[in-house]
Short mmCIF file of C-alpha atoms and ligand atoms in Angstrom, two decimals:
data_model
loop_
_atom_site.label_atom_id
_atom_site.label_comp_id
_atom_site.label_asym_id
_atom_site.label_seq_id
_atom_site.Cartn_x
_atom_site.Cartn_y
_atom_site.Cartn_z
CA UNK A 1 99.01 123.87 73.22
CA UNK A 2 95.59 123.88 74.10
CA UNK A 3 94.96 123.23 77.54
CA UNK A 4 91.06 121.62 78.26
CA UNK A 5 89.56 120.94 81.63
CA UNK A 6 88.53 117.37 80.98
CA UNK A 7 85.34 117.95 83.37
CA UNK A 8 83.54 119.91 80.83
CA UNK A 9 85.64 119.62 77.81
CA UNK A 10 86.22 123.33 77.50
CA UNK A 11 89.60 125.24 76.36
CA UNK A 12 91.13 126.64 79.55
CA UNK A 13 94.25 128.03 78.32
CA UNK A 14 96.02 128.00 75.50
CA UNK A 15 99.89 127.68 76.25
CA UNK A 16 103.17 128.24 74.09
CA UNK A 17 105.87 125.79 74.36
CA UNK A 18 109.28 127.04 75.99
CA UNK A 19 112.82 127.90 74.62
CA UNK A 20 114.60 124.78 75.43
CA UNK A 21 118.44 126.88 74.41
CA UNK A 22 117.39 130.65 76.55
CA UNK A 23 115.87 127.99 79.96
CA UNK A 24 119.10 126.26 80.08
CA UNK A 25 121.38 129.15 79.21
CA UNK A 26 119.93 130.99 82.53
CA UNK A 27 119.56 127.77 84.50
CA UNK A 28 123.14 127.47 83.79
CA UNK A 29 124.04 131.33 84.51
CA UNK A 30 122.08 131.08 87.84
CA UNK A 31 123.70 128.09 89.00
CA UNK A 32 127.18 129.75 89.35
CA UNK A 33 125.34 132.08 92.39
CA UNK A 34 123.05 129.53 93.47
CA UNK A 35 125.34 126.87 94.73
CA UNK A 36 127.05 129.37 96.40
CA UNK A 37 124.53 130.61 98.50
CA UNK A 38 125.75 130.17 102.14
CA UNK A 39 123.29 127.21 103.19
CA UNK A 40 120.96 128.95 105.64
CA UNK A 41 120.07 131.49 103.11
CA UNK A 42 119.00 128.80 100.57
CA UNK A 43 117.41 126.84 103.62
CA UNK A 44 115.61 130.29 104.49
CA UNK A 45 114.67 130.99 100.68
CA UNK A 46 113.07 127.27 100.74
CA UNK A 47 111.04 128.07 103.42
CA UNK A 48 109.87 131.13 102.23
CA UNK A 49 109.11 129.87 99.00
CA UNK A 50 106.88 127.26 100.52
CA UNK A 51 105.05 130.03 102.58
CA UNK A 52 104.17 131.59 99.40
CA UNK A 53 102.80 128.33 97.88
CA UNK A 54 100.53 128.18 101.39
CA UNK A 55 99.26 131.67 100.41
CA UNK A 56 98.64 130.61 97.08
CA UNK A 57 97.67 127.67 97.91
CA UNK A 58 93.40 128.13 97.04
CA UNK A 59 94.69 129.15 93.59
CA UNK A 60 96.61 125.81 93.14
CA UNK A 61 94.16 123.97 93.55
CA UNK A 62 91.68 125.58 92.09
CA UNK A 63 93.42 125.30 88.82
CA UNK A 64 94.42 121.55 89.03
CA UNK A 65 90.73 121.06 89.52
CA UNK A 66 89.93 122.90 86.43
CA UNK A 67 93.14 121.25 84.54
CA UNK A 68 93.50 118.34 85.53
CA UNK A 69 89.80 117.44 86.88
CA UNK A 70 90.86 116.56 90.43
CA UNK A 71 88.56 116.62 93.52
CA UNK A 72 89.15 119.51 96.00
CA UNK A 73 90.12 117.68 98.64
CA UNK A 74 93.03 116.21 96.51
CA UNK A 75 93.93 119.35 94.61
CA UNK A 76 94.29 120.89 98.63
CA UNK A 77 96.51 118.57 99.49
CA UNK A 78 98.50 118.01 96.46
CA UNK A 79 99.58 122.30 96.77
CA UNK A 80 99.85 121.68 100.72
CA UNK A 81 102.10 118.60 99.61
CA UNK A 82 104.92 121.16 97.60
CA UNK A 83 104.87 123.14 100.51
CA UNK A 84 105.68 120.42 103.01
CA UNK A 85 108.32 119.00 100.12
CA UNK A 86 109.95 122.66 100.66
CA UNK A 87 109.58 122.92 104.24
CA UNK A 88 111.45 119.28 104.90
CA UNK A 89 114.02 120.11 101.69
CA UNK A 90 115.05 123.28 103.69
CA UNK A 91 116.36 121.63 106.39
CA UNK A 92 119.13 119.65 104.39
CA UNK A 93 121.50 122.53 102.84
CA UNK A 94 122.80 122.61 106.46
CA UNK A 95 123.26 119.14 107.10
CA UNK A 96 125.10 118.42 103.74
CA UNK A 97 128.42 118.10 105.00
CA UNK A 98 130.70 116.13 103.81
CA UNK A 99 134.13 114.13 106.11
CA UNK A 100 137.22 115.07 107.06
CA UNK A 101 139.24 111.96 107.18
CA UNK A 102 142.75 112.27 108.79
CA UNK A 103 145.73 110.54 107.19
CA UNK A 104 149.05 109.87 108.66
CA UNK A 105 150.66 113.39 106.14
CA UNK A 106 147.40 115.27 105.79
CA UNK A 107 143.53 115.29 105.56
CA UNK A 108 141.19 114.09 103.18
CA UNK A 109 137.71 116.16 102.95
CA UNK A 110 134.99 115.05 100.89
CA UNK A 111 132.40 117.53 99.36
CA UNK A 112 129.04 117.42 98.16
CA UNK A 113 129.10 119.15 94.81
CA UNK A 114 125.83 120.28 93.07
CA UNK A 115 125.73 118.66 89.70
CA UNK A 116 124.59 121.81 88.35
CA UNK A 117 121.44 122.21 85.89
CA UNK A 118 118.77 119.33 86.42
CA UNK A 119 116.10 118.87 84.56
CA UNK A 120 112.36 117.40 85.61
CA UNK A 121 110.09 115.81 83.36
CA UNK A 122 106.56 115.04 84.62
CA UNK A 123 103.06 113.58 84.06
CA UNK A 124 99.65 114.23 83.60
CA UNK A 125 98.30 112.38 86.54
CA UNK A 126 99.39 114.46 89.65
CA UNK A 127 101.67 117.54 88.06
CA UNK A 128 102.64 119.31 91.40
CA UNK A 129 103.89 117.04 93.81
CA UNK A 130 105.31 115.14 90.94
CA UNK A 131 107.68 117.75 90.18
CA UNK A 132 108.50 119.19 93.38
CA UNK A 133 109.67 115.76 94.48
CA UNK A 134 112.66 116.71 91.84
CA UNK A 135 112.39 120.06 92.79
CA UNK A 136 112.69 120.48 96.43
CA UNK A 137 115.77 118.23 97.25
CA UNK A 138 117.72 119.73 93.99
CA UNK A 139 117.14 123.17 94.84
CA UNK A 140 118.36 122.40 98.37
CA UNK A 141 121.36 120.62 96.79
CA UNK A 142 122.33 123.82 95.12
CA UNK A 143 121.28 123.00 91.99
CA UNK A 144 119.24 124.68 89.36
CA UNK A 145 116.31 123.33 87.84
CA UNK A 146 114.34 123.52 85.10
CA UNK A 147 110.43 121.63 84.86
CA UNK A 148 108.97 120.60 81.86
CA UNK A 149 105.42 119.72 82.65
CA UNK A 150 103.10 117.36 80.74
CA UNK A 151 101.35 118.76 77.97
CA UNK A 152 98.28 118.13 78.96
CA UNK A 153 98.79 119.93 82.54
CA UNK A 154 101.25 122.62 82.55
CA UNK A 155 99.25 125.16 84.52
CA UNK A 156 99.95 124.95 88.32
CA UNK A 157 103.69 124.18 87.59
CA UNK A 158 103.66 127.73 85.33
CA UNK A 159 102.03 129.10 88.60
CA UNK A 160 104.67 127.61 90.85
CA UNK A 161 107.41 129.43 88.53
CA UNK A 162 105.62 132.49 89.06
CA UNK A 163 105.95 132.37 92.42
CA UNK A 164 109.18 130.74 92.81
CA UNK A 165 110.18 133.94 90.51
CA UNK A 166 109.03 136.19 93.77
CA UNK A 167 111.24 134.44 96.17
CA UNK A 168 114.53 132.82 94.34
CA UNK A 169 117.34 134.42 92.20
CA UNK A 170 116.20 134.62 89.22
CA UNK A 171 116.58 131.48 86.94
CA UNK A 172 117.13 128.92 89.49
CA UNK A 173 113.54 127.41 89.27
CA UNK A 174 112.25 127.43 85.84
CA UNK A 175 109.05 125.97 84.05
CA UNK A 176 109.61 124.58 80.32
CA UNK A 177 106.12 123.89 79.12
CA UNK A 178 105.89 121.81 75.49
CA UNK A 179 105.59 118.37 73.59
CA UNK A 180 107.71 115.62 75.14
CA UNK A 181 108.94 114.68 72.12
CA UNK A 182 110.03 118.10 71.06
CA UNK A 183 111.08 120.30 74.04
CA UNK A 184 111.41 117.24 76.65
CA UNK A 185 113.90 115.35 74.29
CA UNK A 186 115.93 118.53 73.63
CA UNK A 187 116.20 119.20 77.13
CA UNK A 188 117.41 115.28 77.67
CA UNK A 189 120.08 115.35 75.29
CA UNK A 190 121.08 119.25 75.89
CA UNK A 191 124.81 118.80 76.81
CA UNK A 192 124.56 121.00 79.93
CA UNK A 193 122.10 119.67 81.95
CA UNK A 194 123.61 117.13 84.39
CA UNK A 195 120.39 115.05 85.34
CA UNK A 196 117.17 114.14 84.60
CA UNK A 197 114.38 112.70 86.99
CA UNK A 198 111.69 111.38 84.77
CA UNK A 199 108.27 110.09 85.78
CA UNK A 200 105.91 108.87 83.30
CA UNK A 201 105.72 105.80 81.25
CA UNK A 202 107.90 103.00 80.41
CA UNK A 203 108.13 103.10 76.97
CA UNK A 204 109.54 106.86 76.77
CA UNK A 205 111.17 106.07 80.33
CA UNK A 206 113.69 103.61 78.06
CA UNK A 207 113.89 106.48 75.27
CA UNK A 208 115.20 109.14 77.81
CA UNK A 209 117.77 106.44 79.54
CA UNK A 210 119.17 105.27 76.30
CA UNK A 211 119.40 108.96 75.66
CA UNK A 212 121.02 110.03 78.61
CA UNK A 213 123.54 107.49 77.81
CA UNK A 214 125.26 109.55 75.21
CA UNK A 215 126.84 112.33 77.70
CA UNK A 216 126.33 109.89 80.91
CA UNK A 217 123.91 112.13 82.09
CA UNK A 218 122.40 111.24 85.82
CA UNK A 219 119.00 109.99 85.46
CA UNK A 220 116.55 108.31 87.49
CA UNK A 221 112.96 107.26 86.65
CA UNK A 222 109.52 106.51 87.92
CA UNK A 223 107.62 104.52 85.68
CA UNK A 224 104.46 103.06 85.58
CA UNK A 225 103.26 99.71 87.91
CA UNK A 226 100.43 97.12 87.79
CA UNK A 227 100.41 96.86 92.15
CA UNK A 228 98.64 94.11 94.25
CA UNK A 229 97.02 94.37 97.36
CA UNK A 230 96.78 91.00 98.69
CA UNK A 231 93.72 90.09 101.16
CA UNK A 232 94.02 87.07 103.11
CA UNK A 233 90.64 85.58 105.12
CA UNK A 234 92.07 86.69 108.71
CA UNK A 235 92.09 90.40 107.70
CA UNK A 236 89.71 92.66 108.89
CA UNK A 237 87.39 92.52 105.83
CA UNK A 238 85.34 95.82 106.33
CA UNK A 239 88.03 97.50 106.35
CA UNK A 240 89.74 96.45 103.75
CA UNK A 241 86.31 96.52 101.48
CA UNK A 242 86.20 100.11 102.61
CA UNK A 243 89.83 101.39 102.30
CA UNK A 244 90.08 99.46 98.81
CA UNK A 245 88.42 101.19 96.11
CA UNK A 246 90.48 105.25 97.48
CA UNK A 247 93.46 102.51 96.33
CA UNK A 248 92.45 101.72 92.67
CA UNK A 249 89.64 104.63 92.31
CA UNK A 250 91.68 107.18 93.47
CA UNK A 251 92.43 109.98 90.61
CA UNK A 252 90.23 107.38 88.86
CA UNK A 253 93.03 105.12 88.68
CA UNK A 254 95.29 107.74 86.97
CA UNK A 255 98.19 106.97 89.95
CA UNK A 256 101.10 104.74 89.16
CA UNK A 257 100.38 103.17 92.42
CA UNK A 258 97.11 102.39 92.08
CA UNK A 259 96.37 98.37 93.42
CA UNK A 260 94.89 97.68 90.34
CA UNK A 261 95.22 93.70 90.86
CA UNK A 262 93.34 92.52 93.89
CA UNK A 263 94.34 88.74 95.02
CA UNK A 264 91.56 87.29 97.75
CA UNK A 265 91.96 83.92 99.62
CA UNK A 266 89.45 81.80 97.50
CA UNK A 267 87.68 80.79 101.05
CA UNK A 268 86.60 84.85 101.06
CA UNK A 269 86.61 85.51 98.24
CA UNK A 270 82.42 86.16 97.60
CA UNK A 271 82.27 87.19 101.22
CA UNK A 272 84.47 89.83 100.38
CA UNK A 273 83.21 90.77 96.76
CA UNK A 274 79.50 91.43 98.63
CA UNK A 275 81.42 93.79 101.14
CA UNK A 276 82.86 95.29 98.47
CA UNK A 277 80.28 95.59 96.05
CA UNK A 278 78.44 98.97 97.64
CA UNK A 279 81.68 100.56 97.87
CA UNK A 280 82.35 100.53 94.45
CA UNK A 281 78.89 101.13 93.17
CA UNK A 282 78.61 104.33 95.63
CA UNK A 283 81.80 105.75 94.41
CA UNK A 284 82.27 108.69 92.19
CA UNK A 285 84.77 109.01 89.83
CA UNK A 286 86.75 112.36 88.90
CA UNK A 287 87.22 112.26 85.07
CA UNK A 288 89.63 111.19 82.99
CA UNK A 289 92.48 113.21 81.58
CA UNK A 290 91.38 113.39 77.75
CA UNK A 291 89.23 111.36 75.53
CA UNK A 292 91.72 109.18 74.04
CA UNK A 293 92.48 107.70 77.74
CA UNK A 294 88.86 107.27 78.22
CA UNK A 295 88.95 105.05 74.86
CA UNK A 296 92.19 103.01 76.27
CA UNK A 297 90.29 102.13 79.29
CA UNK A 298 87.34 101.15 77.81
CA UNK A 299 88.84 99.03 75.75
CA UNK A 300 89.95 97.09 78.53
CA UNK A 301 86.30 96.75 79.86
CA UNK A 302 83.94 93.83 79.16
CA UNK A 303 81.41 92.46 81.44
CA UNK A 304 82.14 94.24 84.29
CA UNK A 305 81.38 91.61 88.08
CA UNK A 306 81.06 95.36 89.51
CA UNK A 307 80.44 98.97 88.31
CA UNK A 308 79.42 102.58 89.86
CA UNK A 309 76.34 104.17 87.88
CA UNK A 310 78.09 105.34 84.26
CA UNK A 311 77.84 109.61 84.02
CA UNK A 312 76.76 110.79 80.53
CA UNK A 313 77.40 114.30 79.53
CA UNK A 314 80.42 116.55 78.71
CA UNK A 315 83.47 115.55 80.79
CA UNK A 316 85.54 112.51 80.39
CA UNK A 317 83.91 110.41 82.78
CA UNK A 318 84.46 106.55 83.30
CA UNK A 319 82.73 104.71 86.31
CA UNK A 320 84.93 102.34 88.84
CA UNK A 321 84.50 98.95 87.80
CA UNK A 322 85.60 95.37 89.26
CA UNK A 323 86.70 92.65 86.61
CA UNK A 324 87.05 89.64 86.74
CA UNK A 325 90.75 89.04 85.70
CA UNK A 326 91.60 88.86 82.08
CA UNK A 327 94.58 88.51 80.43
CA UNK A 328 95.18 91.76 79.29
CA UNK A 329 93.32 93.74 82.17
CA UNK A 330 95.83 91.51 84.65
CA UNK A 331 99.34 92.46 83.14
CA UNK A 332 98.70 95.72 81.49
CA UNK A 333 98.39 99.00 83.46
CA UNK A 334 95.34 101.10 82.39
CA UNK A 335 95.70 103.95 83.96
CA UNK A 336 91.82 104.13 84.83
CA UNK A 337 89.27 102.81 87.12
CA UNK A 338 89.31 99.29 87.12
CA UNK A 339 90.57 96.86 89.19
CA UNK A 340 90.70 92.93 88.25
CA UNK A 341 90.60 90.12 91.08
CA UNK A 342 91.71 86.98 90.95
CA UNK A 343 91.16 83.84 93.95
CA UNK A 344 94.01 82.40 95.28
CA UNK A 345 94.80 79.27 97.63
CA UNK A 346 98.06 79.32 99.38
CA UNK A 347 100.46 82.26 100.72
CA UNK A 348 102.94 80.94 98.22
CA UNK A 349 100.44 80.78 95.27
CA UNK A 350 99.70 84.80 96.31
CA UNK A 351 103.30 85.83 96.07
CA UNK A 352 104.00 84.40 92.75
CA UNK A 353 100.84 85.72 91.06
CA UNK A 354 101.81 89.44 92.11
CA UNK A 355 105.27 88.99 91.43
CA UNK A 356 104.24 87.89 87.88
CA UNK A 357 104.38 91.02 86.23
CA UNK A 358 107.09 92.91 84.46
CA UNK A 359 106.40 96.03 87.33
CA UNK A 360 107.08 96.32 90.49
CA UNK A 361 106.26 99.59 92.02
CA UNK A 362 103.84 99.68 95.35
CA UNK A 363 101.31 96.68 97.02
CA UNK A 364 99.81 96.06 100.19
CA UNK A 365 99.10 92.89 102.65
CA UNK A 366 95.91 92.62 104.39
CA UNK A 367 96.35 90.30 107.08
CA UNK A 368 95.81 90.19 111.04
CA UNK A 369 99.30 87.72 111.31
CA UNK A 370 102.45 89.79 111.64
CA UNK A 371 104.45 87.27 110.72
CA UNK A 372 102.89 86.55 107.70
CA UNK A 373 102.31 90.35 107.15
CA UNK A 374 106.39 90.84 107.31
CA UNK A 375 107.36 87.82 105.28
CA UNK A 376 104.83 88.33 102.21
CA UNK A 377 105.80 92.28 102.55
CA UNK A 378 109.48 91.31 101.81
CA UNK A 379 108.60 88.50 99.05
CA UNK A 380 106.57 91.07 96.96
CA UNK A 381 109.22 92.73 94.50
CA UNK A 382 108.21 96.19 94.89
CA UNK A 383 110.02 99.17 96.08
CA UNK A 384 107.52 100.25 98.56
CA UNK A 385 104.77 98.04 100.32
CA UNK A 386 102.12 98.76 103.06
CA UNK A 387 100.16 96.71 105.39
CA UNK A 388 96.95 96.86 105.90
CA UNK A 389 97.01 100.11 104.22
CA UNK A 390 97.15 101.46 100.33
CA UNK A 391 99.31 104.23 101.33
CA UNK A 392 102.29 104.61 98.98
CA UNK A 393 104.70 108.13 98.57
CA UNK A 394 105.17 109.71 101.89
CA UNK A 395 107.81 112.24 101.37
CA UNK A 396 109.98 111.72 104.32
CA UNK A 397 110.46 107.33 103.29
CA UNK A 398 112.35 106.96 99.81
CA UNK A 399 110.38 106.25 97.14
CA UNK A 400 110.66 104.04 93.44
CA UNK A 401 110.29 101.16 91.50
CA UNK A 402 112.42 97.74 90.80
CA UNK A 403 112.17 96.01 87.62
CA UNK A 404 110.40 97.41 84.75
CA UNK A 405 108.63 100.22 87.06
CA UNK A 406 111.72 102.13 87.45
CA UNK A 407 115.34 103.51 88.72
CA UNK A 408 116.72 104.74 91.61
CA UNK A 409 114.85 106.09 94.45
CA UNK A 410 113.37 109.56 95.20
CA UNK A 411 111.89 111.29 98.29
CA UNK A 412 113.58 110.51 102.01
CA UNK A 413 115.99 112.40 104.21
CA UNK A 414 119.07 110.83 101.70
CA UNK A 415 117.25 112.59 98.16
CA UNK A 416 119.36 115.58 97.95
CA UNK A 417 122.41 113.38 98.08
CA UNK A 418 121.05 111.97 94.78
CA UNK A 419 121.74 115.92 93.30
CA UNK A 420 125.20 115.77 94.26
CA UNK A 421 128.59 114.13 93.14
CA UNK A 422 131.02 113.15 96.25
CA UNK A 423 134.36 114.96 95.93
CA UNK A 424 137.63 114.46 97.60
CA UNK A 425 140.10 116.26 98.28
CA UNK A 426 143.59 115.71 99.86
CA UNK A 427 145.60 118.03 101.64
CA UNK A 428 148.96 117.32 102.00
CA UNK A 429 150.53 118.87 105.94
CA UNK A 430 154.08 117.69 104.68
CA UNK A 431 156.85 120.48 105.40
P1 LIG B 501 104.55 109.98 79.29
O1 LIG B 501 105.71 109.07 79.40
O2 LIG B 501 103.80 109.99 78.02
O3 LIG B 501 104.98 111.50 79.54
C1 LIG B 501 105.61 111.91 80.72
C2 LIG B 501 106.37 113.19 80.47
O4 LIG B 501 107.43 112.93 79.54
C3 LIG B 501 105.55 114.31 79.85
O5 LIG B 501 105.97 115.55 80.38
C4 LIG B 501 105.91 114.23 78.37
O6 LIG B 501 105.76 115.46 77.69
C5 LIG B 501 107.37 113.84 78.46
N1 LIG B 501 107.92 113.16 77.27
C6 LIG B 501 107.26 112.38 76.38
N2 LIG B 501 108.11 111.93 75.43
C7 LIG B 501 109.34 112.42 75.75
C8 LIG B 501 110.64 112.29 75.17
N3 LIG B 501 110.85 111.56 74.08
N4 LIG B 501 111.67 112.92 75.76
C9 LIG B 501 111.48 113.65 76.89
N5 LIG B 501 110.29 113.81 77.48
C10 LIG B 501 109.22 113.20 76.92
O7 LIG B 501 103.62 109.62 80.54
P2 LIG B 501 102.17 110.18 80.89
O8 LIG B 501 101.21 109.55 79.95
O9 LIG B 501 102.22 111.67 81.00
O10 LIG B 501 101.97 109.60 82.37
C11 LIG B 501 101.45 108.35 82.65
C12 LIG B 501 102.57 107.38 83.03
O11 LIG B 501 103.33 107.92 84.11
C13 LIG B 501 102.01 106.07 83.56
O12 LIG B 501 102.73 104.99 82.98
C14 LIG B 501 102.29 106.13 85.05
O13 LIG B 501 102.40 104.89 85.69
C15 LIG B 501 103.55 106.90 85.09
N6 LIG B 501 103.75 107.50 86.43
C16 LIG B 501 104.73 106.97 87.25
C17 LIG B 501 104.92 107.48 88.53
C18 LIG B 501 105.97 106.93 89.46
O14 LIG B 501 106.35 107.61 90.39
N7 LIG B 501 106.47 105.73 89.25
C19 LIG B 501 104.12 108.53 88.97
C20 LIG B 501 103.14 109.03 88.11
C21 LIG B 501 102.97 108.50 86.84
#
């Protein structure tokens, strides 16, 4: 695979896809030490591990900058983001006890099993913390895993292998680079991997669950979302014109939580699109992940209300721009920088427009009532909403989608849980 830093279109890398058969063989041989490490060791390996990934951390992001085209500061923080994963991770092996229950002839205990090999499959649009949110709480689980990045980005999750290959036995953190359809479906349907957490879109999202159905292998996804913030008149409206466009423009829009539909009480609603207007123009896109997403989200684009200056040159580049709504810019995510606004009248009227969408992944409510605030929070169908704020994942709340954006939740103290199966076992104290 050729691997092409889509700021100045040049080859980068070129990569070879994995062996799906010799990554799951050793995940598997590893696996029968790994999960019985004594849990401080694996809590102490964790922690080491993420020390390395702070040493290494100028290296991460350096090459998610050149691979994937993000900014500094967000390339920083997406490496310092794996290492806090690890850090909070290592403090569950020790806490994952299970009960004793005492019965009237003997005890019941209940374990938390590792499920064994687990398998990661992740995106383009931010390839580190993606997979270390599968990562970090299976490792500390006791299970083995194996990462198979996106094609298009497989370079700092080959560089956390590496280093993961200094720290852990070897085998129990591997990196599977190749096509989705090829080496991602093989690892899906391999018979001895036990689960797969799968973040990407919706349409291969349903391929891998229907998939998974044949050996009733564990699976939870994070699909894609079309979010909302809603603005009502009492918000603070500087503030929201200023926080906005980091929510939509962000990655240029390449973040499955990006607010991509803005709803504005109509009696604000030019108020607010003049407050918001020099934000947007003023704000500077990364690029886009390859040329065939910058044609999707063009195509998308007519007669913009707003738009930053358009960059010309090698790179593929796509300015921030404001729309009207559409039809087809409303429902469909894009993936890009463009957000669509639409008036509305009545709290009621707001919370049926964002619910009317087959996703339901993130949102926010920008309002100065608490009340209000709380009730339209818990009316959105989403599976995570803030208030007068855009911010979304935060690794120590759990994380996903309901409806169409996904299943099951990841992230939060509970996630390791979700890389274990409960077992019980009685013992009998009859003479
Ligand atoms: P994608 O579905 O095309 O690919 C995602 C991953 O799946 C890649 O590693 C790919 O190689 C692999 N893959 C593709 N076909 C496969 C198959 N048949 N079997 C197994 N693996 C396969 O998605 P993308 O274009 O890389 O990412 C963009 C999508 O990801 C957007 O829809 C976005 O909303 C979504 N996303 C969701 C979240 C979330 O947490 N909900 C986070 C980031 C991105």
């Amino acid at each position: 695979m050729r691997i092409i830093n889509p700021a100045t279109e040049e080859e980068i890398a070129v990569v070879a896809p994995g062996d799906v058969e010799a990554t799951v063989a050793l995940a598997r041989k590893a696996f029968v030490s790994w999960r019985d490490v004594a849990p401080g060791e694996r809590a102490r390996l964790l922690r080491l591990f993420a020390s390395k990934v702070e040493e290494h951390l100028d290296e991460l992001a350096q090459l998610e900058m050149a691979n994937a085209g993000h900014s500094e500061g967000n390339a920083r923080w997406e490496a310092g983001n794996v290492r806090d994963l690890l850090n909070y991770y290592s403090g569950a092996p020790e806490r994952l006890c299970g009960r004793q229950i005492p019965v009237a002839n003997g005890w019941d205990v209940t374990f938390h099993e590792p499920l064994g090999v687990v398998g990661v499959i992740v995106p383009w649009n931010f390839p580190m913390p993606i997979a270390a949110w599968g990562f970090a709480p299976a490792l500390a689980a006791g299970n083995t895993v194996i990462v198979k990045p996106a094609e298009l980005t497989p370079l700092t999750a080959l560089k956390l292998g590496e280093i993961a290959n200094e720290v852990l036995p070897e085998g129990v953190l591997q990196i599977l680079p190749g096509h989705g359809s090829e080496v991602g479906a093989a690892l899906v349907k391999h018979p001895d991997v036990r689960k797969i957490c799968f973040t990407g879109s919706v349409e291969v999202g349903k391929q891998i669950m229907a998939a998974c159905a044949d050996d009733l292998t564990r699976v939870t996804l994070e699909l894609g979302g079309k979010s909302a913030t809603i603005l009502f008149g009492d918000a603070d409206l500087a503030k929201a014109a200023k926080a906005l466009p980091d929510a939509v423009f962000d990655n240029a829009g390449q973040d499955c939580c990006a607010r991509s539909r803005l709803l504005v009480e109509r009696r604000v609603y030019d108020e607010f699109l003049s407050l918001l207007k020099p934000h947007v123009e003023s704000y500077e896109c990364i690029p886009l992940i390859s040329a065939e997403q910058r044609e999707r989200v063009k195509s998308y684009v007519d007669n913009p209300l707003i738009q930053a200056p358009v960059k010309t040159g090698k790179g593929f580049w796509f300015p921030a721009t404001v729309l009207a709504a559409g039809e087809r810019d409303w429902n469909e995510e894009i993936f890009g920088p463009v957000l669509s606004v639409l008036p509305f009248d009545t709290e009621e009227e707001a919370v049926r427009l964002a619910n009317d969408t087959e996703f339901g992944l993130s949102g926010s409510v920008w309002t100065r009532d608490v009340g209000r605030a709380l009730r339209v929070s818990r009316a959105v169908e989403a599976g995570v909403i803030s208030v007068n704020s855009h911010s979304s994942v935060r690794y120590w709340t759990p994380f996903g989608g309901v409806k169409q954006s996904g299943l099951g939740r990841e992230l939060g103290p509970d996630a390791p849980l979700a890389f274990t199966e409960t077992k019980n076992i009685f013992i009998s104290t009859e003479e």
